[in-house]
Each structure stands twice: as C-alpha cells, then as structure tokens.
Coordinates of C-alpha atoms (C1' of nucleotides) in Angstrom, one line a residue:
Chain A
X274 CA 7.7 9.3 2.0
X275 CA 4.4 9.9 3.7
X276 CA 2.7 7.4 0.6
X277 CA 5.6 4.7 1.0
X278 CA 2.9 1.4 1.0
X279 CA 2.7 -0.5 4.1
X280 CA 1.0 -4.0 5.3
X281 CA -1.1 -4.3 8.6
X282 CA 0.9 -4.6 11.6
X283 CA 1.9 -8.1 12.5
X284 CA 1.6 -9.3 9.0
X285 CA 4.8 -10.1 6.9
X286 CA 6.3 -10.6 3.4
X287 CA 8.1 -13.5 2.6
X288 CA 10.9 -13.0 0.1
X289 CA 11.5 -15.7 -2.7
X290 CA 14.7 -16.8 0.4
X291 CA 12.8 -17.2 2.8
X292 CA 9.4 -18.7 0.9
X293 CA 11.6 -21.4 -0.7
X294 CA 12.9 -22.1 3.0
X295 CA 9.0 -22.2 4.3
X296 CA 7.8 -24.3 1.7
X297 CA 11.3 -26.5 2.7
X298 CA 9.6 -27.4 6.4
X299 CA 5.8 -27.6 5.0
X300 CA 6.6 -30.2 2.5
X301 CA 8.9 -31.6 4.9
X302 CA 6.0 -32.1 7.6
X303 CA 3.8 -33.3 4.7
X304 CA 5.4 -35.8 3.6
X305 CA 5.9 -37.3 7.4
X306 CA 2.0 -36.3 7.4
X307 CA 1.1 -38.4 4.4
X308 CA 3.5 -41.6 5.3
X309 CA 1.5 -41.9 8.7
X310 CA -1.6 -42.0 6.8
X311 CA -3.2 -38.2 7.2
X312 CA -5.2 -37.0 4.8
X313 CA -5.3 -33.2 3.3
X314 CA -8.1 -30.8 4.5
X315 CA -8.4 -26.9 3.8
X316 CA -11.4 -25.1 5.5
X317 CA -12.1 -21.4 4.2
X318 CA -10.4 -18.3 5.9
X319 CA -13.4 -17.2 7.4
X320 CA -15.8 -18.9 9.5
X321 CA -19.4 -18.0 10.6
X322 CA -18.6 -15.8 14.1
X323 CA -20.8 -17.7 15.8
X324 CA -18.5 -21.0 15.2
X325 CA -15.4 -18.8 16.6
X326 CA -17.4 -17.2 19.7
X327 CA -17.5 -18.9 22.9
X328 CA -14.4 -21.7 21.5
X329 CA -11.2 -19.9 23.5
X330 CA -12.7 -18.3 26.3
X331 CA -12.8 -15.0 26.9
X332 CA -9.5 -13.7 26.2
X333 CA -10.0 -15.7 22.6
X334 CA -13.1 -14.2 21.6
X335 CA -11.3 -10.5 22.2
X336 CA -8.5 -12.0 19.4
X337 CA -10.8 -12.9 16.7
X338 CA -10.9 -10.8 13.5
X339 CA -14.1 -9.7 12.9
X340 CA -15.2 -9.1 9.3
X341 CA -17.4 -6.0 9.1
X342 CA -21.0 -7.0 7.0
X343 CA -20.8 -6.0 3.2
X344 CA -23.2 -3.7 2.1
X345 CA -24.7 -1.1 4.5
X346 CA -23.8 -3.0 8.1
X347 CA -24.6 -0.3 10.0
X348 CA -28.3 -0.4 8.2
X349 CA -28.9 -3.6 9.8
X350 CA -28.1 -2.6 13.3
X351 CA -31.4 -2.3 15.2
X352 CA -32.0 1.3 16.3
X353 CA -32.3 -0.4 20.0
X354 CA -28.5 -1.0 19.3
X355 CA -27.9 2.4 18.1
X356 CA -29.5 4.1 20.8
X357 CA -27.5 2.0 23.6
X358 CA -24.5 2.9 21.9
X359 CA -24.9 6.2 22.2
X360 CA -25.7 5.9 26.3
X361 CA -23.1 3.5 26.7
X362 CA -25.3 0.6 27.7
X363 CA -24.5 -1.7 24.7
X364 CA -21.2 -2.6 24.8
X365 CA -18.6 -2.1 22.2
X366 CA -18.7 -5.7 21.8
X367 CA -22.3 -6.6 21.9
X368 CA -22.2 -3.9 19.1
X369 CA -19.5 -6.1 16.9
X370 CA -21.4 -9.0 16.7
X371 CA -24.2 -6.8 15.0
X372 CA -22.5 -5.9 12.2
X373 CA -20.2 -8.4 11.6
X374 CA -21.1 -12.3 10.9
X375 CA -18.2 -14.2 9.8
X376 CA -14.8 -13.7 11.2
X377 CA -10.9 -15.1 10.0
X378 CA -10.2 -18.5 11.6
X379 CA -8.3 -18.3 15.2
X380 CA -6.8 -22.3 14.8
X381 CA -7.4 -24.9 12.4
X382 CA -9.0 -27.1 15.1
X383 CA -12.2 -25.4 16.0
X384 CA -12.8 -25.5 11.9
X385 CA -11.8 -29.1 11.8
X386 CA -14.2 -29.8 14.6
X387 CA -16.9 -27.6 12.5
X388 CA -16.0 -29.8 9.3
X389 CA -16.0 -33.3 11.5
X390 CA -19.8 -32.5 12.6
X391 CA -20.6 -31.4 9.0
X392 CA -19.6 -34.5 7.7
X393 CA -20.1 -37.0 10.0
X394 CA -22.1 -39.5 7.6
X395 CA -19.2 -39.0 5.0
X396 CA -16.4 -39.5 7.2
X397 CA -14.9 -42.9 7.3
X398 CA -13.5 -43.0 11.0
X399 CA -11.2 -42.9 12.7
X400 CA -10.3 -39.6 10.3
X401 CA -6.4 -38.5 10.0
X402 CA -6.4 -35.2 8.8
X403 CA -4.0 -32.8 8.3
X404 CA -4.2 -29.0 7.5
X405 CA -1.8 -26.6 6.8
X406 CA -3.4 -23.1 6.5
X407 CA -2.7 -19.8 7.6
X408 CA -4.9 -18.0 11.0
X409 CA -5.3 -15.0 12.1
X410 CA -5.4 -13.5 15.7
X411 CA -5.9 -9.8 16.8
X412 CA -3.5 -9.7 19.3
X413 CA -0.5 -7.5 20.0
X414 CA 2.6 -8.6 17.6
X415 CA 5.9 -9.3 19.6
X416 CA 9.1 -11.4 18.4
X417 CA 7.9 -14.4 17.2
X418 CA 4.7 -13.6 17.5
X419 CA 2.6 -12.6 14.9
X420 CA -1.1 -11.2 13.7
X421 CA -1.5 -13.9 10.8
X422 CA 0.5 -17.1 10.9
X423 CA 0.7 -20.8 9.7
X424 CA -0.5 -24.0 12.0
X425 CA 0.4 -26.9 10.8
X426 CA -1.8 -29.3 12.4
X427 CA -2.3 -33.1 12.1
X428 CA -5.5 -35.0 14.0
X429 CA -6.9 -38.5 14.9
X430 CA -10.9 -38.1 15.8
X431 CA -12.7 -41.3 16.5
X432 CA -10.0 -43.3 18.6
X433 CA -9.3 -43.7 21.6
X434 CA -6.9 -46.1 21.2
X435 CA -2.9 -44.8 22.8
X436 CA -1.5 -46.5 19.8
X437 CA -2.6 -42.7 18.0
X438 CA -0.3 -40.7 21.1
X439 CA 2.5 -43.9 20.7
X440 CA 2.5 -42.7 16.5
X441 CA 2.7 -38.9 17.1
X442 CA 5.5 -39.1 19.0
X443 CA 7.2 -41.2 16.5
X444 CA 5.6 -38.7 13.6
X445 CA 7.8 -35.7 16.0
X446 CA 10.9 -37.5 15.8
X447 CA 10.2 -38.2 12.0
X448 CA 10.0 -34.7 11.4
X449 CA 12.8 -33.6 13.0
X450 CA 15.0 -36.0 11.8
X451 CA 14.7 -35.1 8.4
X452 CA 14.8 -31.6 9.2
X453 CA 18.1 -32.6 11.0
X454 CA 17.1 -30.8 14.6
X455 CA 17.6 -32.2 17.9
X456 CA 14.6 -31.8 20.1
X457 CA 13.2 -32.5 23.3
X458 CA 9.4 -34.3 23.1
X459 CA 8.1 -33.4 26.5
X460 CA 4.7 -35.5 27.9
X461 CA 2.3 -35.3 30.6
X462 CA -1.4 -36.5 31.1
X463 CA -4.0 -34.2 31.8
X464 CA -5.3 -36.9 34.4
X465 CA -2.3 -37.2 36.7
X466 CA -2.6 -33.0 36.6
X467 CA -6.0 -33.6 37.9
X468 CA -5.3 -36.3 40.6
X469 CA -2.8 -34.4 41.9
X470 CA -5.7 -31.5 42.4
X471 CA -8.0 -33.9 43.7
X472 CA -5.5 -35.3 46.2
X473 CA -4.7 -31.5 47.2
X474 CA -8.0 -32.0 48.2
X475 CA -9.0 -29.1 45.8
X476 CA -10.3 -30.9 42.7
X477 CA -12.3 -28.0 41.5
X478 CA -9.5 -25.8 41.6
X479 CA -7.8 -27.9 38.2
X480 CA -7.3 -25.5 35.6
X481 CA -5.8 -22.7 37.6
X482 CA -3.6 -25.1 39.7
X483 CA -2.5 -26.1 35.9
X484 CA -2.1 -22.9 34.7
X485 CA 0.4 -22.0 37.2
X486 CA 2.2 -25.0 37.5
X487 CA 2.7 -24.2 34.2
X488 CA 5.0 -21.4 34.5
X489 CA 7.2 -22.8 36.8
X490 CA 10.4 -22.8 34.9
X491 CA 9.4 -19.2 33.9
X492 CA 8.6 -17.6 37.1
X493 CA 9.9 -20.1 39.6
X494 CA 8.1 -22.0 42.5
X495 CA 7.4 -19.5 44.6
X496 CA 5.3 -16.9 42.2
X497 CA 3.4 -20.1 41.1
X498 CA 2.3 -20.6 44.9
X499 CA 2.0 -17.0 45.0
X500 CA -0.5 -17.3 42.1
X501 CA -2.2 -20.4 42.9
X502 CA -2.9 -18.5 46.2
X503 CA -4.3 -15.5 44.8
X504 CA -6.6 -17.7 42.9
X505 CA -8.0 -19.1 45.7
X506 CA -5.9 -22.3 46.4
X507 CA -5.7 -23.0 49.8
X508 CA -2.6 -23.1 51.8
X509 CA -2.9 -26.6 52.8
X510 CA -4.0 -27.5 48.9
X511 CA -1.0 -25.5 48.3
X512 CA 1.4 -28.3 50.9
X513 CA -0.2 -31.1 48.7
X514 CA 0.9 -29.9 46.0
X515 CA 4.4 -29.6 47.1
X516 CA 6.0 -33.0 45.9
X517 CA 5.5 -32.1 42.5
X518 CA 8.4 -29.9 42.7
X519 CA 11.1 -32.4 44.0
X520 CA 9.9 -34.6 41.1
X521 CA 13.4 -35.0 39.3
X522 CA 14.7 -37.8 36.8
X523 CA 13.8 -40.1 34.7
X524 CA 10.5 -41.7 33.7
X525 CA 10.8 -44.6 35.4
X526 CA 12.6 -43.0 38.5
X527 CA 9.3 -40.6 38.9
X528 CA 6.9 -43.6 38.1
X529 CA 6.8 -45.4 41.4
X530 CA 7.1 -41.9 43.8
X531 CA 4.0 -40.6 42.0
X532 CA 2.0 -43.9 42.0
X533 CA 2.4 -43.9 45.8
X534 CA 2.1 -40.2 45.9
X535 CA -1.3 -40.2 44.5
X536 CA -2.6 -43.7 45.1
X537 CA -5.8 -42.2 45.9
X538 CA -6.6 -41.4 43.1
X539 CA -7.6 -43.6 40.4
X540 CA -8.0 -41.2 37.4
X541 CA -4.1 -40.2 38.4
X542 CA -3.8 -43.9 38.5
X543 CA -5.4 -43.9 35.2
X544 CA -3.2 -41.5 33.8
X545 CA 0.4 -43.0 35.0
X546 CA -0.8 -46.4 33.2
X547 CA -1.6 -44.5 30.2
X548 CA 2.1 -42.5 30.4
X549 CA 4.0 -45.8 30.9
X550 CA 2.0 -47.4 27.9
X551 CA 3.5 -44.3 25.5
X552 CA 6.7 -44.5 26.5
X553 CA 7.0 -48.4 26.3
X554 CA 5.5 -48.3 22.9
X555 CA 7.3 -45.4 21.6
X556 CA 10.7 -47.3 21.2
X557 CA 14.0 -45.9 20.3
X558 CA 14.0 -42.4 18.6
X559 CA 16.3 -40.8 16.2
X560 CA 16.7 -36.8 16.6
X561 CA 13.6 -36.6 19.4
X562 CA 14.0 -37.4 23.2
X563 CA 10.7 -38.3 24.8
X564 CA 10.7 -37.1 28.4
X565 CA 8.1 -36.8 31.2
X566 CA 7.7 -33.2 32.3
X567 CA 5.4 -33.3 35.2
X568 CA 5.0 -29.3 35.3
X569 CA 3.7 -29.4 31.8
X570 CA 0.0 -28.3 31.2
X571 CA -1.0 -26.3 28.5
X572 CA -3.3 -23.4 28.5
X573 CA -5.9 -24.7 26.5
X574 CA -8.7 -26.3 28.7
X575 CA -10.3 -28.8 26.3
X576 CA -7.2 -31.2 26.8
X577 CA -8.3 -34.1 28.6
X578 CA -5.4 -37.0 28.5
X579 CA -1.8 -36.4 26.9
X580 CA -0.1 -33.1 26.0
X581 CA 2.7 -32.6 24.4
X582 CA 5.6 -29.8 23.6
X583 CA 8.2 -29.7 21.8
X584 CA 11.2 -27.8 22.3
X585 CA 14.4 -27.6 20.5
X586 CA 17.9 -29.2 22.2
X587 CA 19.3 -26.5 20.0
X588 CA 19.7 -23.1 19.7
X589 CA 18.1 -20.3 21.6
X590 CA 14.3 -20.3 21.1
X591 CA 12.8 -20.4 24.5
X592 CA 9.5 -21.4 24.0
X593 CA 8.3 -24.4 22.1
X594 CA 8.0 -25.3 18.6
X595 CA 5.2 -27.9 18.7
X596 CA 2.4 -28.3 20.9
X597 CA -0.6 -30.6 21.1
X598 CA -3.2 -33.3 23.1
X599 CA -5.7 -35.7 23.4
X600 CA -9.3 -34.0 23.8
X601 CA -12.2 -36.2 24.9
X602 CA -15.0 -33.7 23.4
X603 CA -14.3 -31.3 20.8
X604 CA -17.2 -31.7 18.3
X605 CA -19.6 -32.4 21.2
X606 CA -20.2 -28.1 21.6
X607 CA -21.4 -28.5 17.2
X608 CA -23.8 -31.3 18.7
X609 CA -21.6 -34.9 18.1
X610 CA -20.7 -36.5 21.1
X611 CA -18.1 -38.9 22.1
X612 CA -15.7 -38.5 19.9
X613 CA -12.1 -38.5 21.0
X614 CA -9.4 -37.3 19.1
X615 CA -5.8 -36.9 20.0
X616 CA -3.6 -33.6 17.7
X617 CA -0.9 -32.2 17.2
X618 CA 0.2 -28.6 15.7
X619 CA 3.8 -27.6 14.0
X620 CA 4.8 -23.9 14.8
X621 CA 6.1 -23.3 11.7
X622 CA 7.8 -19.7 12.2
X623 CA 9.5 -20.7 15.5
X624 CA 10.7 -23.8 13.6
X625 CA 12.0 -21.6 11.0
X626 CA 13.7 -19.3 13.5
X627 CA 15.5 -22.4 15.0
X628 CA 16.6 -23.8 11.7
X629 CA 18.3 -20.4 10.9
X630 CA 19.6 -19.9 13.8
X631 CA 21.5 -23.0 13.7
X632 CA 22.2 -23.3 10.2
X633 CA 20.4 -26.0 9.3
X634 CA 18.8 -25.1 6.1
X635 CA 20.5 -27.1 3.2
X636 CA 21.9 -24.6 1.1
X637 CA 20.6 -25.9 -2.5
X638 CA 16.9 -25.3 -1.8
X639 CA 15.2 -26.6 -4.7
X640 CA 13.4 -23.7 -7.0
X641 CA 16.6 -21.9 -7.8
X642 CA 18.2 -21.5 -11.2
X643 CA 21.5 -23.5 -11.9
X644 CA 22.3 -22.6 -15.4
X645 CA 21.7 -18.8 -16.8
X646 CA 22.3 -18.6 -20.9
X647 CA 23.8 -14.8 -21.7
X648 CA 22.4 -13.3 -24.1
X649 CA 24.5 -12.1 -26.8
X650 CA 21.6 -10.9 -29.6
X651 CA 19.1 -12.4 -31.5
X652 CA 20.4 -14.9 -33.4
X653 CA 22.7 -16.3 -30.0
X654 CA 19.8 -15.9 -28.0
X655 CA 17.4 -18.5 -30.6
X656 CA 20.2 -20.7 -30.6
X657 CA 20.0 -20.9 -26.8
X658 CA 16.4 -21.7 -27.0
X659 CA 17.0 -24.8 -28.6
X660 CA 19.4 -25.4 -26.1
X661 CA 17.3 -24.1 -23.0
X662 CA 14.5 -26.5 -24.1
X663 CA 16.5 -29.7 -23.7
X664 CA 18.4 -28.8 -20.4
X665 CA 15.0 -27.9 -19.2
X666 CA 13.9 -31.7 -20.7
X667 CA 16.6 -32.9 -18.8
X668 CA 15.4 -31.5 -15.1
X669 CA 17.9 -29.0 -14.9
X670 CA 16.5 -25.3 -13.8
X671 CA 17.6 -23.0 -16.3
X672 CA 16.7 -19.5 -17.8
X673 CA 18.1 -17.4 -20.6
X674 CA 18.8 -14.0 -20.1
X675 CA 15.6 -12.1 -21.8
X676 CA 17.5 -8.6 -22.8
X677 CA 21.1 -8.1 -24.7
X678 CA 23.0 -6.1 -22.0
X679 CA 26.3 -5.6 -21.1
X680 CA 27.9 -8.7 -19.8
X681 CA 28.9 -7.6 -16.4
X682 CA 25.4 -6.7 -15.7
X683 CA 24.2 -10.4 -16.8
X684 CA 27.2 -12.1 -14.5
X685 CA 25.9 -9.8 -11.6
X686 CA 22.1 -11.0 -12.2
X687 CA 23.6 -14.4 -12.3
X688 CA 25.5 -13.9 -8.8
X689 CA 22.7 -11.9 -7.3
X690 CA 20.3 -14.9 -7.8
X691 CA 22.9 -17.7 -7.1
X692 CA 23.0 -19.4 -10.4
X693 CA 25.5 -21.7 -10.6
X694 CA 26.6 -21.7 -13.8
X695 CA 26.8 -19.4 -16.9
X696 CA 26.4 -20.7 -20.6
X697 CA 28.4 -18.0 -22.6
X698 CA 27.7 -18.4 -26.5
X699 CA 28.7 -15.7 -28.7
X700 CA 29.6 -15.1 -31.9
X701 CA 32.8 -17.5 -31.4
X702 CA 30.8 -20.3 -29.9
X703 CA 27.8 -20.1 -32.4
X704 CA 30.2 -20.5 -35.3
X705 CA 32.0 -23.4 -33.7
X706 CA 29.0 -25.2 -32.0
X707 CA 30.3 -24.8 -28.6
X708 CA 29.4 -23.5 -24.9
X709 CA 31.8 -21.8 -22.8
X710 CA 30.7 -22.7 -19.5
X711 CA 31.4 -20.6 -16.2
X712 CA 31.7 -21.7 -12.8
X713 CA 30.6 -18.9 -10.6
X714 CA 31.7 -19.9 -7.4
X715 CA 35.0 -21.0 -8.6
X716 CA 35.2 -18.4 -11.8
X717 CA 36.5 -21.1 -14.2
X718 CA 35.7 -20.9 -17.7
X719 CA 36.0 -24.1 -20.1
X720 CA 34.9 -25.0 -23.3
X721 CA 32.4 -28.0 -24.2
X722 CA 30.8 -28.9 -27.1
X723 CA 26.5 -28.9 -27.2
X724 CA 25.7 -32.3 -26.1
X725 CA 28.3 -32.3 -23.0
X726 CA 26.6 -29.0 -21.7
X727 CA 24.6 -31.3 -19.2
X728 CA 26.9 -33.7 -18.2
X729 CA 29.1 -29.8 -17.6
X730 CA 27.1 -29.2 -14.8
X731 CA 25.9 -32.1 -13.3
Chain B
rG100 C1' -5.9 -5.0 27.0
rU101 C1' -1.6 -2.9 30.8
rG102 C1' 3.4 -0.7 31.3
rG103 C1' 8.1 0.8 28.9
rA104 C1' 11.7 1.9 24.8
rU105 C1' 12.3 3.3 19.8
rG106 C1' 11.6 5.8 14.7
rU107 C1' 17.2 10.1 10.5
rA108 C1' 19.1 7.5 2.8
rG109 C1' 17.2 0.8 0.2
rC110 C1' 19.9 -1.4 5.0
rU111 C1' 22.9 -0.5 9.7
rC112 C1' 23.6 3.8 12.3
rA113 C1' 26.2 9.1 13.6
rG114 C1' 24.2 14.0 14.2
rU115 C1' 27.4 18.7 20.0
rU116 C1' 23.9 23.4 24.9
rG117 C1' 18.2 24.2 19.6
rG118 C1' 21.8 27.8 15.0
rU119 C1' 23.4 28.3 7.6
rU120 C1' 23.5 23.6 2.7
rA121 C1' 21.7 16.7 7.7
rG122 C1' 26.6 12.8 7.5
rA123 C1' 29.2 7.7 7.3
rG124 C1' 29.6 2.5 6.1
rC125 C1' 27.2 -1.0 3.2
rG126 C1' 23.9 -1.4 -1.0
rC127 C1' 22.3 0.9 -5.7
rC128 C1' 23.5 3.4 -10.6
rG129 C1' 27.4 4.9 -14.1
rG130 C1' 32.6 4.7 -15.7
rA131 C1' 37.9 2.5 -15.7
rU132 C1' 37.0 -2.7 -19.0
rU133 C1' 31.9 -2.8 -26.2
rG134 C1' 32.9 -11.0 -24.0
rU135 C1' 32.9 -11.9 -17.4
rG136 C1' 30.0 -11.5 -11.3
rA137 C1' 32.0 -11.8 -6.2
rU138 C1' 37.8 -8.2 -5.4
rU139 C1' 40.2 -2.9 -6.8
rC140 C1' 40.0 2.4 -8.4
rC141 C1' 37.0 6.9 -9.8
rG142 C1' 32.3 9.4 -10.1
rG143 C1' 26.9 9.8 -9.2
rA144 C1' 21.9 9.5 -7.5
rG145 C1' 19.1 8.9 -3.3
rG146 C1' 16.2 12.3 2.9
rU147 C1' 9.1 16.5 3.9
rC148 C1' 14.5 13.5 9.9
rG149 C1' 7.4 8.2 10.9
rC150 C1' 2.9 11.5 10.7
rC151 C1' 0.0 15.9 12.8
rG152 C1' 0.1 19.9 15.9
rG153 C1' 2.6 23.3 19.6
rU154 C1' 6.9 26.3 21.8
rU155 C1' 10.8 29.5 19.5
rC156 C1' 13.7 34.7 15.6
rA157 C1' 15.2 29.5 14.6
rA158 C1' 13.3 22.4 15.7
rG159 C1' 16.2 16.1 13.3
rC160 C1' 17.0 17.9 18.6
rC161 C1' 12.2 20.7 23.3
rC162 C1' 6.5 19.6 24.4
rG163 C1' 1.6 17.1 23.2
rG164 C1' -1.0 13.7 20.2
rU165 C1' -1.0 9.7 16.7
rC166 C1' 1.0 5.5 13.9
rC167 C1' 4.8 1.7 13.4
rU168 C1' 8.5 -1.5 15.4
rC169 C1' 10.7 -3.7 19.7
rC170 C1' 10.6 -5.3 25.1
rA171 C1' 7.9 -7.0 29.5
rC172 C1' 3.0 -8.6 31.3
rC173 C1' -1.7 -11.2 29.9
rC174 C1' -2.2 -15.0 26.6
rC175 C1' -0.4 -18.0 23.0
rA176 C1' 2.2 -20.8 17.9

RNA sequence: GUGGAUGUAGCUCAGUUGGUUAGAGCGCCGGAUUGUGAUUCCGGAGGUCGCCGGUUCAAGCCCGGUCCUCCACCCCA
C-alpha cells in the first residue's frame, strides 16, 4: 500500500458527520456575531511575508508557512545568497525570505489589522468585524492541536469605550447558551498585571513575570518562582509578588485586598476601576460565569487592558476554548495610530471536542435526508419524481433512490445515511395511488394515500 | 525546535526464544429471503506486516535510517 494517498501531517478531513456538526457551531457563533452588530470580513489565505514577519515574535515567525516563489525562485536568489549558503554564513532563514514572498495567514488578526490600515478612509468606525477563516501554523501537531485550523474571531477597532468588553462577555454567554454548554468566562486586566510588576519594584520585568504567572495552575507556585527567577526577577521582586497567590474568592472579596495591595500604583488602580466597571455592567448570565482570575495573562504581548478565556464547566478539555483582549496599538506597526480595539477568538475544534464529549450535539442536524423513495423501475421511479418535487416544495429533505436494486440494499443505504423514513411504491402502490411508508427506527409500515405522504412524516 | 512511545486487513488489536501458508472481532461483499435496514444463520474477498537498507540459512519479530501518529516540553487555538 506504499501509493495509499495521504494529506500533510496536521491537516484533517472532515466527514459529511462531523462537517454538518462544524458548520452547527459556525452558524451558531454567526448568528450571535451578527445580532451584536459584526459585520462579515474574509482576507485571502496568503498574505505578503513581510505582513506576517516580525507580528509574533520570534517563535511565530519560525511557524509561518512560507510559499516558495513560482517560476524559477532559486533564479532570483542573488549569487551573494548562494555563495553564503554554501559557507554557512547565510542562514537557512535569511535564505527563506529570498525565495519566498507571501506566506499562509498565522491569525486572522494581524490580516484584519492589514485590512483596517488599508481601508481606513472607507471604514465607518468604530468597525465590528467578524471573520471566520481557516490559518495555518508550521508547528508540531499534537491532540488538539493542529497544522491548519479555524479562528473564529469577532473585533471592535476604534473604541475605547468598556461598554465593547461589558458586550463580549454577554456575546460568550450568548454563544454558549445556545450551544447549551456551561462555561467559565475568566477576566483580568493587563494593567493590574503590570502594577503588580511595578510595585514588585521590577516594572520592566512585565511580560516574563506574566508569562509565568501564567502557568501557575499548570506547574504550581513554586516552578513559576523558579522561572521568574531564572529570568532574572529578583528575589525580593519575587516576595512582592507573593500576595498574588493567596488571592482566593470572589470578585468583590479580592477587590478591596488588591486596591490596598497596590495602591501605589495608579495604572493597577486604573485597571481594578476598569474590572469592577465589566462586571457591574455585565449583569446576570445564562450558561457563562464571569470570574476574576488574577493569574490569567495570556502569551500574546500586544494585550494592553482586559483578557479573557474561556473554559468549559464541563467535560474534560483542559485548556480553553476561547481566548481574547483589548489591544491599545495593533494597526499602529501598518502606520495608523491610536486605534484601540478590544477581540475575541472562538476555538472552534476544542469547542467541538467538548460538545462531543458531552453529548451535546442535537441529534437531527439539519442537511440530512428524512424521506428516501425506493426505486422499483422506471415507470415507479417517474411517478416518485412527481412526488419528490412537491415534498421537496414542501421543505422536507428528500431523495429517490437513483438505481433499481434489490431492496435490502436500498433499506441499508437508507439506515447507513439515517433517513428517517422510506416511501415504498411498487407495482401495488402505483396501481392503487398509494405510499407505503416505513418507519426506520421503529420498522412500522402503513399505508397512506399521495396527498397524506407529508403530513406521514411530519 | 528538544526528549520519548508507536506503526500488522477498511477499523480495533493478537502474533511465543527469529522457523513453513500472518490471525481474531467488528466492518465490507454474496447467499438463506426476486418487496424490507438495524437482529439471526452460512459463505467470500481483503495484508509488499509504514517505507528504505542491514544482520541471518531464515525477519512481522533483531539493528540503522526515514516518514506518520501519539505523549511531554516550548508555544499556542
């Protein structure tokens, strides 16, 4: 089976099952999308490199697909390039970028930046957009994890107004209302992260303080002082740090010990206002609990106020099934400053996971067949035409079956594909203008005339 | 990118210290039943043992390489 076809690693199929489950969440989410005013945007697959390059630091720039030049692309490499290839001086990476220009988008919020600067003088603002496309990331597939997968993203640019974090939040629970999950909305503000740095008395030392703090519930509080000290914290940064872990309890339990806590600092100040804002204004929630996680940071430097995650209150999936943030200056690297926006992304396969995990798909999907005509021969089968067409008028999916096979092999076809009826007309029927009509999960068989056929299966 | 595990029929997996013709269950196809699926009975097809090389009289089994999948790390959805 050495010619047995393949697809690249970390790519997937999706059968007609599990495609009319997919579609289930993405029209789901876009319908929430749409009722809270976001608009539709697709950007193309691939991107000029140099848009990618330089957006996701390091470590992202070594995940991006790189399209290879069409035509001769080693032709246009310099023979300076050539010849430092050969010695080793050029780097394999240096080299990339010679013969490759455009690459396969990493998120969809670099491109929607891209698109925001494009368009500036066409965009009415504050711009909801929302964008459900596919990206694609060279890194190493685990569970869950995948070399080309779907965001599902939905942002606000132009406002800075909280009312847009207060609606998000409210958008979560929407979502997972009507996809009947339970889940936990967690929040934090990027500006309480970076008081408590600055009243560690090590405000440059932000992001990696973040980063570890981060893993906390992962790796526990001392390898995140461990790490924090092999990054250069100092020990006595380290102690001020130290209340953050005895933070327990509610919202308005944490509130005062942290205003006191870091009263020093006003953009921590700044922050804590903000928080108590969202969660006033968020109100009472249906399937989503909104709680404040003060270990929450999120990789991604470019946050600047709120972030968010969302994890499910059921099932197994460990890690979380939404993320997202306010960002002060996204489009100000493509050259248009001051523009806040506040997004958030769907993780559409981990959602998906949960959902099955927990049985929560509804089991008539929409797109399935509910009535299958057997074909008895010619003159049956033009009869059921006639009949096929006005089922069809009437909204019901239905199908004849196109060849004149033995019935067992029809009734399996039937079963296979979950139809959930059979319209038997034969010889017998034909003659006396009736359907024989078979319930396939129950296996009973009656008798209508034509014009009940519909009201039969309702 | 680092470390580890795995790969045998469409699927899930057996396969003894290396020894003739590689097995099972499920699925698939045909028949019992020329107007009835899911249940029953009978029969059948289907494998270059991931791929390449090595050791050996002999390799599914041992060794090396390579690819895939999975797990942990890094990072992330």
């Amino acid at each position: 089976m050495a010619n047995k076809p393949s697809i690249p690693k970390g790519t997937r199929d999706f059968s007609p099952t599990e495609m009319l489950r997919r579609k289930y969440i993405f029209s789901t989410i876009e319908k929430v999308f749409q009722k809270y005013g976001f608009l539709p945007l697709e950007t193309p697959a691939m991107e000029n490199l140099e848009t990618l390059t330089g957006k996701y630091g390091e470590e992202g720039d070594r995940l991006i697909f790189k399209i290879l030049n069409s035509g001769d692309a080693w032709g246009g490499v310099s023979e300076e390039v050539k010849k430092g290839l050969a010695t080793g001086e050029v780097a394999p990476g240096k080299f990339a970028s010679a013969v490759s220009e455009k690459a396969l988008r990493y998120d969809l919020t670099v491109p929607f930046a891209r698109y925001v600067v494009q368009h500036q003088n066409e965009i009415a603002f504050p711009f909801k957009r929302y964008q459900i496309q596919p990206v694609w990331r060279a890194d190493r597939p685990q569970k869950g994890r995948y070399r080309e997968f779907y965001q599902c993203d939905a942002d606000v640019i132009g406002s800075t107004s909280l009312l847009n974090e207060v609606e998000l939040v409210q958008l979560f629970d929407d979502v997972f209302s009507a996809l009947g999950l339970h889940v936990v909305v967690k929040i934090n503000d990027r500006k309480v992260l970076s008081g408590i740095a600055e009243v560690s008395g090590q405000p440059e030392k932000v992001v990696d303080i973040v980063t570890a703090i981060d893993k906390l519930d992962k790796i526990g509080r001392e390898k995140v002082e461990e790490e924090m000290r092999a990054k250069g914290v100092s020990d006595e940064a380290i102690k001020g740090i130290a209340p953050l872990f005895d933070l327990k309890g509610s919202w308005s339990e944490q509130r005062p010990l942290l205003e006191k806590w870091l009263s020093s600092s006003p953009m921590a100040q700044q922050g804590l206002k903000d928080l108590s804002f969202t969660f006033e204004a968020v109100g009472a929630l249906k399937s989503a609990k909104l709680e404040y996680d003060p270990t929450l940071a999120r990789g991604l430097d470019y946050y600047t106020g709120a972030i968010f995650e969302v994890k499910a209150a059921e099932g197994t999936m460990p890690g979380s099934i939404c993320g997202g943030g306010r960002y002060d200056d996204l489009t100000g690297i493509f050259g248009l400053k001051n523009m806040s926006g506040v997004g958030i992304s769907f993780g559409a396969d981990r959602i998906y996971d949960v959902l099955l995990e927990t049985n929560k798909f509804p089991t008539e999907l929409g797109g399935s067949t509910k009535l299958l005509f057997a074909n008895f021969g010619e003159a049956e089968a033009m009869h059921c035409l006639k009949l096929l067409r006005t089922v069809r008028e009437a909204g019901i999916a239905a199908e004849l079956y196109p060849d004149q096979v033995k019935m067992a092999k029809q009734f399996k076809y039937a079963d296979d594909k979950g139809i959930a009826y059979v319209a038997i007309i034969g010889e017998n029927e034909l003659i006396q203008g009736i359907v024989t009509v078979k319930d396939m999960k129950t296996g009973e068989q009656k008798a209508v005339k034509q014009d009940e056929l519909i009201s039969a299966i309702a």
